[in-house]
mmCIF file of C-alpha atoms in Angstrom:
data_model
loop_
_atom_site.group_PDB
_atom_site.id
_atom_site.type_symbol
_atom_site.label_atom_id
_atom_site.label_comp_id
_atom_site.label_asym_id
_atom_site.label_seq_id
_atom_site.Cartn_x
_atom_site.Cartn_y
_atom_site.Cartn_z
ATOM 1 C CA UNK A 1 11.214 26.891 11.783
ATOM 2 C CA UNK A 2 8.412 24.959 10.528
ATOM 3 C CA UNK A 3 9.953 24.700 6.874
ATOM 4 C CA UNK A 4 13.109 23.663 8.132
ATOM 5 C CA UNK A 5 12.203 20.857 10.201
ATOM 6 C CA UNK A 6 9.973 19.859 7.188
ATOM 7 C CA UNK A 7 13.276 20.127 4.402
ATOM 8 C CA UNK A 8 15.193 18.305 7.419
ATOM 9 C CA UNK A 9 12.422 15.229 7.812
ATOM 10 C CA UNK A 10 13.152 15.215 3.699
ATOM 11 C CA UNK A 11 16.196 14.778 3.873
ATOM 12 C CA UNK A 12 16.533 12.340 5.577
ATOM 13 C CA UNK A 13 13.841 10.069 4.420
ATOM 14 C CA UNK A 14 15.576 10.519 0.656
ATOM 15 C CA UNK A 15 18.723 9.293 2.718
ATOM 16 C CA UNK A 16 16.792 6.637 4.406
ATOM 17 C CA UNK A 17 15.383 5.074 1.053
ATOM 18 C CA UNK A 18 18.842 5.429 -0.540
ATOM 19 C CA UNK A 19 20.494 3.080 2.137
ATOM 20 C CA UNK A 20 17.455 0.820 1.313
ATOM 21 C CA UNK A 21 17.599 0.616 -2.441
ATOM 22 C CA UNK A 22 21.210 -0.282 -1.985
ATOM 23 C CA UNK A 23 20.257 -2.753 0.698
ATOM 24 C CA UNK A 24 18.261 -4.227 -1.521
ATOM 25 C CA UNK A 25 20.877 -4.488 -4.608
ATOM 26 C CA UNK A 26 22.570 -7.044 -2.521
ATOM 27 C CA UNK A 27 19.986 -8.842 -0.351
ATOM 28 C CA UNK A 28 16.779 -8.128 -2.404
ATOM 29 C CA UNK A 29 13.096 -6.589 -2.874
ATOM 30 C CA UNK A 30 12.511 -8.484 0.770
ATOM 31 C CA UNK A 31 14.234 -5.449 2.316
ATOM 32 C CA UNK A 32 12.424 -2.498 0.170
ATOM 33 C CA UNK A 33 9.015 -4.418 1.270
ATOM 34 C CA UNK A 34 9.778 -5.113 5.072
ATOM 35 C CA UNK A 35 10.692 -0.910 4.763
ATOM 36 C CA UNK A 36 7.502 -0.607 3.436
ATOM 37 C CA UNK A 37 5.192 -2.561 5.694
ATOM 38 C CA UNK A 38 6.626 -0.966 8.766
ATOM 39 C CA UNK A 39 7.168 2.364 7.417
ATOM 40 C CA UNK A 40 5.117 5.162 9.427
ATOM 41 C CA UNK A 41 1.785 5.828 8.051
ATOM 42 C CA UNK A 42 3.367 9.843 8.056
ATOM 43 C CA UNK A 43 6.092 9.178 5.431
ATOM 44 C CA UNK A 44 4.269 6.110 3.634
ATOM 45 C CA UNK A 45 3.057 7.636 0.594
ATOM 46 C CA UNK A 46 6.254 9.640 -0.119
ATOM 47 C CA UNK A 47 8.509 6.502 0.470
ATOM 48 C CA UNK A 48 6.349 4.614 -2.100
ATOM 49 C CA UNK A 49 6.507 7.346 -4.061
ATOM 50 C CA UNK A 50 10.404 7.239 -3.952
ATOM 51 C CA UNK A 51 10.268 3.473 -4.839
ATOM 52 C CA UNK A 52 8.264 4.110 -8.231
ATOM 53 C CA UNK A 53 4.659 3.481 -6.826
ATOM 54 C CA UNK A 54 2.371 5.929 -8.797
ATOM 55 C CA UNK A 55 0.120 7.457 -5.896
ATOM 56 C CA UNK A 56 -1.622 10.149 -4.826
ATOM 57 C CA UNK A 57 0.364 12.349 -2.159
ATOM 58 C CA UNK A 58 -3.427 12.937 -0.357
ATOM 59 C CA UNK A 59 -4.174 9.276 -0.290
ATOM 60 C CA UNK A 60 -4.394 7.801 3.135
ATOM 61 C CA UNK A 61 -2.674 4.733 3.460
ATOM 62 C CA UNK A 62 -1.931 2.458 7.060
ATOM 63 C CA UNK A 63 0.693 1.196 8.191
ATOM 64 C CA UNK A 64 1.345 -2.357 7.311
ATOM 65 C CA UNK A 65 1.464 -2.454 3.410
ATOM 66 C CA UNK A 66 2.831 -5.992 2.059
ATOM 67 C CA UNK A 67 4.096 -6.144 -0.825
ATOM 68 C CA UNK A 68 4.990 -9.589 -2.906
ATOM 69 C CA UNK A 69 5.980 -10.303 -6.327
ATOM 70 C CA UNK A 70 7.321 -6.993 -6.996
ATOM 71 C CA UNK A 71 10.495 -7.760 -9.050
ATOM 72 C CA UNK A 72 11.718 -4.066 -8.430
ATOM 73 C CA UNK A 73 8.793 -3.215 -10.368
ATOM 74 C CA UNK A 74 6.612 -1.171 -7.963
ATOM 75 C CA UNK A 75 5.435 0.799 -10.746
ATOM 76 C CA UNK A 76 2.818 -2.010 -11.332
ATOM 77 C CA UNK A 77 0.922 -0.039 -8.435
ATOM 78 C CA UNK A 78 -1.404 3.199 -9.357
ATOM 79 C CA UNK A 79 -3.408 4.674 -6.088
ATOM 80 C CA UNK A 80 -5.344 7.526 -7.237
ATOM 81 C CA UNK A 81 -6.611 10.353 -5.384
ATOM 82 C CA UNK A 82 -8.201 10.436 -2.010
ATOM 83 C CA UNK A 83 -7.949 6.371 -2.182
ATOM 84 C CA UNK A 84 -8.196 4.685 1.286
ATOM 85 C CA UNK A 85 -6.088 1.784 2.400
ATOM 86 C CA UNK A 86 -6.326 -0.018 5.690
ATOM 87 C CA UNK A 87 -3.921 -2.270 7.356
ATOM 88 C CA UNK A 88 -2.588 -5.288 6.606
ATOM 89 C CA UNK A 89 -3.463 -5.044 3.216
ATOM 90 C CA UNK A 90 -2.062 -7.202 1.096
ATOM 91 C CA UNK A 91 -1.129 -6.563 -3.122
ATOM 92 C CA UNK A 92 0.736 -9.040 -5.694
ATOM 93 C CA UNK A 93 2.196 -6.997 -8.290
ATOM 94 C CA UNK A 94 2.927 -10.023 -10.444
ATOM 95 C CA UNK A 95 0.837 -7.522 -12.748
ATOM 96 C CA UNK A 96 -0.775 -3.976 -12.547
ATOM 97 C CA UNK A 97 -3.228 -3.187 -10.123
ATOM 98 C CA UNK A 98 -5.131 0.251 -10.333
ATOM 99 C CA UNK A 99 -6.715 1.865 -7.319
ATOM 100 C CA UNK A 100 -8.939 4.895 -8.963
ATOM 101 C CA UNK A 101 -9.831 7.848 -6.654
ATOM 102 C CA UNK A 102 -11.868 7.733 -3.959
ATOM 103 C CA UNK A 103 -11.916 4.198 -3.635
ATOM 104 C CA UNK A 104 -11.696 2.228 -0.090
ATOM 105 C CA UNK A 105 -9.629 -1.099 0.303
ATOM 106 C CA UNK A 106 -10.440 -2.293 3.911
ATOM 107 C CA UNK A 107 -8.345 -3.810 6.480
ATOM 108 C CA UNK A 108 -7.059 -7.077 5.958
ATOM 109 C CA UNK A 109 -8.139 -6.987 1.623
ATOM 110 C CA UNK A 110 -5.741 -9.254 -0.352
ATOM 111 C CA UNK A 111 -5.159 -8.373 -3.985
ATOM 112 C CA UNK A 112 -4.371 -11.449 -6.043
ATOM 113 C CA UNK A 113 -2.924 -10.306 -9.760
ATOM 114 C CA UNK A 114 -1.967 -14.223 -10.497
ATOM 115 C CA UNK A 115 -2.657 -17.513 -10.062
ATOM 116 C CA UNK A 116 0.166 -20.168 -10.342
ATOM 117 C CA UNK A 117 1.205 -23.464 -9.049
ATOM 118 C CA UNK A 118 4.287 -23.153 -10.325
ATOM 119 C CA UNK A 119 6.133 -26.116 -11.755
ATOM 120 C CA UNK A 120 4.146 -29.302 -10.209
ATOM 121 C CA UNK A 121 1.544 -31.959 -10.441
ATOM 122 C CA UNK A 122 -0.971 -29.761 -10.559
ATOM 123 C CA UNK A 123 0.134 -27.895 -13.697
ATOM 124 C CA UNK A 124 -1.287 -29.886 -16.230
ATOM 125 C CA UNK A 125 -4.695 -28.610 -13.875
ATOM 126 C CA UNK A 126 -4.105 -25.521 -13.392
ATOM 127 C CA UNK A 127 -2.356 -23.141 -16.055
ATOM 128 C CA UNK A 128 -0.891 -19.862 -15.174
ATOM 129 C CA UNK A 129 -2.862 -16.904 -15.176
ATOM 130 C CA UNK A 130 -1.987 -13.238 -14.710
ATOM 131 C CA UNK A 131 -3.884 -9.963 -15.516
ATOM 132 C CA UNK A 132 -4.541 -6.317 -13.599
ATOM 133 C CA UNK A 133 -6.654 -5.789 -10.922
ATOM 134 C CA UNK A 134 -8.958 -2.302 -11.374
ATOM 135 C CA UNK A 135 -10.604 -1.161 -8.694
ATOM 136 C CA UNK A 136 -12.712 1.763 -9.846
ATOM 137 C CA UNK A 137 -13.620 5.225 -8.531
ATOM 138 C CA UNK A 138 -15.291 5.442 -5.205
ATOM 139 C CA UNK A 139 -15.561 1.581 -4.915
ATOM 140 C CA UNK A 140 -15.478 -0.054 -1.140
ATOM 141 C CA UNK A 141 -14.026 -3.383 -0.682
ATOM 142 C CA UNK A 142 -14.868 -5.073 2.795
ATOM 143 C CA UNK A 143 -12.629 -5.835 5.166
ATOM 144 C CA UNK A 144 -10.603 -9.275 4.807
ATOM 145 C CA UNK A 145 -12.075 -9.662 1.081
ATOM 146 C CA UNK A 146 -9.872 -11.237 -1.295
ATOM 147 C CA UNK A 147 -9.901 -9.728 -5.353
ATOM 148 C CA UNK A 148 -8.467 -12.338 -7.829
ATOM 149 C CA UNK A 149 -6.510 -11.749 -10.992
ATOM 150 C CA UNK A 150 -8.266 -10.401 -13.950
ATOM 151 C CA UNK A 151 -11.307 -8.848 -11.935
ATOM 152 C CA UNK A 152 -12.317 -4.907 -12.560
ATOM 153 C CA UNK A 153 -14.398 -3.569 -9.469
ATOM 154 C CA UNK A 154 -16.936 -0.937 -10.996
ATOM 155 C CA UNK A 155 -17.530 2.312 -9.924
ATOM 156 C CA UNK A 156 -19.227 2.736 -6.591
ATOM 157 C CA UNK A 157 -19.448 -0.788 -5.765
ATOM 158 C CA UNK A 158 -19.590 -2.179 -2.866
ATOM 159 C CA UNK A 159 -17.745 -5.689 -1.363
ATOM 160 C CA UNK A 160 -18.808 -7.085 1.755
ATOM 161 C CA UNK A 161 -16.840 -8.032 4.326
ATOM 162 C CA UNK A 162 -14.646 -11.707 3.655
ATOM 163 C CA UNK A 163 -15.855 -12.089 -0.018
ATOM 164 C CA UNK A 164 -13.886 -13.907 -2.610
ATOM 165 C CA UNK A 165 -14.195 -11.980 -5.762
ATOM 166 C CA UNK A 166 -13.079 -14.205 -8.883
ATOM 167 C CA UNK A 167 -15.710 -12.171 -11.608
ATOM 168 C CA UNK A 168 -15.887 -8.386 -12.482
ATOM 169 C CA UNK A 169 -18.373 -6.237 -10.332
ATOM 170 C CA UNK A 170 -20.808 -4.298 -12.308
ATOM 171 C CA UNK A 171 -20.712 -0.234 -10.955
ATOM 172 C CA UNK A 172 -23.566 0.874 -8.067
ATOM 173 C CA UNK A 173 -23.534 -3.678 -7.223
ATOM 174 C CA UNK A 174 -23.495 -4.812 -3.857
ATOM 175 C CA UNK A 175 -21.553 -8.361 -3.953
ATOM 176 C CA UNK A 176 -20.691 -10.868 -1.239
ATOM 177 C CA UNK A 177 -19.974 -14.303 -0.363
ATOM 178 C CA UNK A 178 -17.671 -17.222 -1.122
ATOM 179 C CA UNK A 179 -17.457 -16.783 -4.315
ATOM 180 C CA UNK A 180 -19.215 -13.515 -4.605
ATOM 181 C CA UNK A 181 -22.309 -12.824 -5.666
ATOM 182 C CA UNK A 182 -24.745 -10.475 -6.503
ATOM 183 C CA UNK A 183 -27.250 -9.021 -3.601
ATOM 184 C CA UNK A 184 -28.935 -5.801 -4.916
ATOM 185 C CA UNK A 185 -27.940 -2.334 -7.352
ATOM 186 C CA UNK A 186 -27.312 0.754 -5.069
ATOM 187 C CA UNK A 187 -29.583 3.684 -6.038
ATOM 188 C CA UNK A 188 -27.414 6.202 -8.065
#
């Protein structure tokens, strides 16, 4: 009975994500991203699955997942094994961004893979720039922290809570702050 309910819940998610993707030939990604920020936390990692996300089927991932710049290219997102990801998280796949096992992205973190004012004033200031996001294995990144474009988070590193980080983290570093900075090396 079990196994049928399970082929049945299937099914109809594969139908569910159909009527999306066609959804969203006519309106746009909106719809495949408002699916996936309120889709249950149950069926969240085979529905991004299903839209071309590479992830882990063990990684736990809350509900509230936004999504922006994605172009129909949600293959731009990697979550590796046993990866944590808390609500209200927040990625911009105007590039890749790689989440490597075991890592932790807290509640309210805000993944930044560019940096554009787009065509205004400002331009001749402030040129585009756009490059992946790593966040390596078994890294934690603090609640409400914000990761700019470019940045590689080393293994086992550790972000505190509201930190901006705009430079790469060197693995077993404890960063925090507006910008971040160094505090001490964890003991490995």
């Amino acid at each position: 009975m079990k196994s049928f309910i399970r082929k049945l819940l299937r099914l109809f998610i594969c139908l569910k994500i159909s009527l999306v993707k066609m959804k969203a030939r006519v309106l746009g990604d909106y719809i495949i991203n408002k699916y996936i920020e309120n889709c249950s936390e149950r069926f969240l990692a085979v529905s991004l699955k299903k839209f071309g996300v590479q992830v882990s089927l063990n990684a736990n991932i809350k509900r509230g997942l936004i999504l922006d710049n994605t172009y129909r290219q949600y293959t731009k997102l990697h979550i590796g094994d046993n990866c944590f990801i808390g609500r209200k998280v927040f990625f911009d796949l105007a590039d890749e961004i790689f989440l490597e096992k075991d890592s932790v992205i807290s509640e309210g973190v805000s993944i930044i893979t560019h940096q554009d004012v787009g065509n205004r004033m400002m331009k001749k200031f402030y040129d585009r720039k756009q490059s992946k996001v790593v966040v390596e294995e078994g890294a934690f990144v603090g609640a409400n922290s914000t990761i700019l474009c470019g940045v590689t988070i080393g293994k086992c590193a550790v972000i505190g809570a509201g930190a901006v980080v705009t430079k790469n983290v060197e693995a077993y570093s404890v960063v925090g702050g507006v910008p971040a900075k160094f505090i001490k090396k964890l003991n490995n």
